[in-house]
Amino acid sequence: MSLNWNKWVRQTHRWLSIAFTVAVIVNMVAVAQRKYTSRLGLLAVFPLVLLLFTGLYLFVLPYATKWGSGRGTDRTGRPHDDGPEAWG
């Protein structure tokens, strides 16, 4: 179930980025034609806010997975640094 949820959030994030890019282009065209309104500006804000939440989720996901699996501590329970060679 978790895998499907993560895949859904990732795909939603991709589509939101496309929607945000289109909204920014529409705003730029409206500014160039001097037809810009504040409502048109909100067209880009909505996908941007959703991008923020999905992006934060995707950013935290690897860390949450690592914390949940118990990796990141040694046998004494103290955190350890795997170093760049373990990031592979």
PDB file of C-alpha atoms in Angstrom:
ATOM      1  CA  MET A   1       0.000   0.000   0.000  1.00  0.00           C
ATOM      2  CA  SER A   2       2.765   2.422   0.912  1.00  0.00           C
ATOM      3  CA  LEU A   3       4.503   1.870  -2.411  1.00  0.00           C
ATOM      4  CA  ASN A   4       1.359   2.770  -4.360  1.00  0.00           C
ATOM      5  CA  TRP A   5       0.864   5.876  -2.221  1.00  0.00           C
ATOM      6  CA  ASN A   6       4.452   7.005  -2.849  1.00  0.00           C
ATOM      7  CA  LYS A   7       4.091   6.391  -6.567  1.00  0.00           C
ATOM      8  CA  TRP A   8       0.840   8.370  -6.632  1.00  0.00           C
ATOM      9  CA  VAL A   9       2.404  11.333  -4.780  1.00  0.00           C
ATOM     10  CA  ARG A  10       5.439  11.294  -7.113  1.00  0.00           C
ATOM     11  CA  GLN A  11       3.239  11.241 -10.224  1.00  0.00           C
ATOM     12  CA  THR A  12       1.018  14.008  -8.808  1.00  0.00           C
ATOM     13  CA  HIS A  13       4.119  16.096  -8.097  1.00  0.00           C
ATOM     14  CA  ARG A  14       5.243  15.707 -11.712  1.00  0.00           C
ATOM     15  CA  TRP A  15       1.869  16.771 -13.114  1.00  0.00           C
ATOM     16  CA  LEU A  16       1.675  19.687 -10.702  1.00  0.00           C
ATOM     17  CA  SER A  17       5.060  20.903 -11.903  1.00  0.00           C
ATOM     18  CA  ILE A  18       3.746  20.905 -15.470  1.00  0.00           C
ATOM     19  CA  ALA A  19       0.610  22.783 -14.395  1.00  0.00           C
ATOM     20  CA  PHE A  20       2.727  25.325 -12.499  1.00  0.00           C
ATOM     21  CA  THR A  21       4.987  25.869 -15.518  1.00  0.00           C
ATOM     22  CA  VAL A  22       1.989  26.446 -17.782  1.00  0.00           C
ATOM     23  CA  ALA A  23       0.457  28.860 -15.250  1.00  0.00           C
ATOM     24  CA  VAL A  24       3.697  30.864 -15.070  1.00  0.00           C
ATOM     25  CA  ILE A  25       3.853  31.070 -18.880  1.00  0.00           C
ATOM     26  CA  VAL A  26       0.216  32.234 -18.982  1.00  0.00           C
ATOM     27  CA  ASN A  27       1.060  34.894 -16.380  1.00  0.00           C
ATOM     28  CA  MET A  28       4.075  36.069 -18.376  1.00  0.00           C
ATOM     29  CA  VAL A  29       1.999  36.372 -21.553  1.00  0.00           C
ATOM     30  CA  ALA A  30      -0.683  38.308 -19.653  1.00  0.00           C
ATOM     31  CA  VAL A  31       1.930  40.709 -18.240  1.00  0.00           C
ATOM     32  CA  ALA A  32       3.424  41.222 -21.715  1.00  0.00           C
ATOM     33  CA  GLN A  33      -0.039  42.009 -23.103  1.00  0.00           C
ATOM     34  CA  ARG A  34      -0.835  44.231 -20.099  1.00  0.00           C
ATOM     35  CA  LYS A  35      -3.870  42.081 -19.233  1.00  0.00           C
ATOM     36  CA  TYR A  36      -2.600  40.798 -15.896  1.00  0.00           C
ATOM     37  CA  THR A  37      -5.066  40.471 -12.998  1.00  0.00           C
ATOM     38  CA  SER A  38      -4.586  39.239  -9.469  1.00  0.00           C
ATOM     39  CA  ARG A  39      -6.931  36.317 -10.182  1.00  0.00           C
ATOM     40  CA  LEU A  40      -4.628  35.260 -12.976  1.00  0.00           C
ATOM     41  CA  GLY A  41      -1.729  35.439 -10.532  1.00  0.00           C
ATOM     42  CA  LEU A  42      -3.527  32.995  -8.261  1.00  0.00           C
ATOM     43  CA  LEU A  43      -3.566  30.536 -11.142  1.00  0.00           C
ATOM     44  CA  ALA A  44       0.113  29.837 -10.436  1.00  0.00           C
ATOM     45  CA  VAL A  45      -0.171  29.937  -6.647  1.00  0.00           C
ATOM     46  CA  PHE A  46      -2.543  26.975  -6.355  1.00  0.00           C
ATOM     47  CA  PRO A  47      -0.251  24.387  -7.990  1.00  0.00           C
ATOM     48  CA  LEU A  48       2.721  25.965  -6.218  1.00  0.00           C
ATOM     49  CA  VAL A  49       1.178  25.323  -2.788  1.00  0.00           C
ATOM     50  CA  LEU A  50       0.390  21.725  -3.729  1.00  0.00           C
ATOM     51  CA  LEU A  51       3.947  21.347  -5.060  1.00  0.00           C
ATOM     52  CA  LEU A  52       5.224  22.508  -1.687  1.00  0.00           C
ATOM     53  CA  PHE A  53       3.363  19.769   0.184  1.00  0.00           C
ATOM     54  CA  THR A  54       4.139  16.959  -2.256  1.00  0.00           C
ATOM     55  CA  GLY A  55       7.763  18.095  -2.488  1.00  0.00           C
ATOM     56  CA  LEU A  56       8.185  18.145   1.275  1.00  0.00           C
ATOM     57  CA  TYR A  57       6.679  14.663   1.479  1.00  0.00           C
ATOM     58  CA  LEU A  58       9.051  13.359  -1.186  1.00  0.00           C
ATOM     59  CA  PHE A  59      12.002  15.092   0.485  1.00  0.00           C
ATOM     60  CA  VAL A  60      11.326  13.529   3.887  1.00  0.00           C
ATOM     61  CA  LEU A  61      10.407  10.080   2.513  1.00  0.00           C
ATOM     62  CA  PRO A  62      13.953   8.595   2.351  1.00  0.00           C
ATOM     63  CA  TYR A  63      14.755   9.826   5.855  1.00  0.00           C
ATOM     64  CA  ALA A  64      11.492   8.475   7.266  1.00  0.00           C
ATOM     65  CA  THR A  65      12.162   5.125   5.617  1.00  0.00           C
ATOM     66  CA  LYS A  66      15.654   5.042   7.084  1.00  0.00           C
ATOM     67  CA  TRP A  67      14.387   5.982  10.569  1.00  0.00           C
ATOM     68  CA  GLY A  68      11.620   3.397  10.375  1.00  0.00           C
ATOM     69  CA  SER A  69      13.985   0.591   9.438  1.00  0.00           C
ATOM     70  CA  GLY A  70      16.357   1.335  12.309  1.00  0.00           C
ATOM     71  CA  ARG A  71      19.357   2.020  10.040  1.00  0.00           C
ATOM     72  CA  GLY A  72      21.240   5.054  11.258  1.00  0.00           C
ATOM     73  CA  THR A  73      22.114   3.718  14.711  1.00  0.00           C
ATOM     74  CA  ASP A  74      24.807   1.293  15.767  1.00  0.00           C
ATOM     75  CA  ARG A  75      24.422  -1.514  18.330  1.00  0.00           C
ATOM     76  CA  THR A  76      24.698   0.965  21.213  1.00  0.00           C
ATOM     77  CA  GLY A  77      21.757   2.968  19.867  1.00  0.00           C
ATOM     78  CA  ARG A  78      23.928   5.950  18.977  1.00  0.00           C
ATOM     79  CA  PRO A  79      23.602   7.502  15.517  1.00  0.00           C
ATOM     80  CA  HIS A  80      26.495   6.933  13.155  1.00  0.00           C
ATOM     81  CA  ASP A  81      27.609   8.477   9.899  1.00  0.00           C
ATOM     82  CA  ASP A  82      27.830   6.085   6.981  1.00  0.00           C
ATOM     83  CA  GLY A  83      29.773   8.656   4.970  1.00  0.00           C
ATOM     84  CA  PRO A  84      29.572   9.364   1.236  1.00  0.00           C
ATOM     85  CA  GLU A  85      30.789   5.883   0.280  1.00  0.00           C
ATOM     86  CA  ALA A  86      27.569   4.378   1.707  1.00  0.00           C
ATOM     87  CA  TRP A  87      25.262   6.776  -0.159  1.00  0.00           C
ATOM     88  CA  GLY A  88      25.735   4.883  -3.422  1.00  0.00           C
TER      89      GLY A  88
END
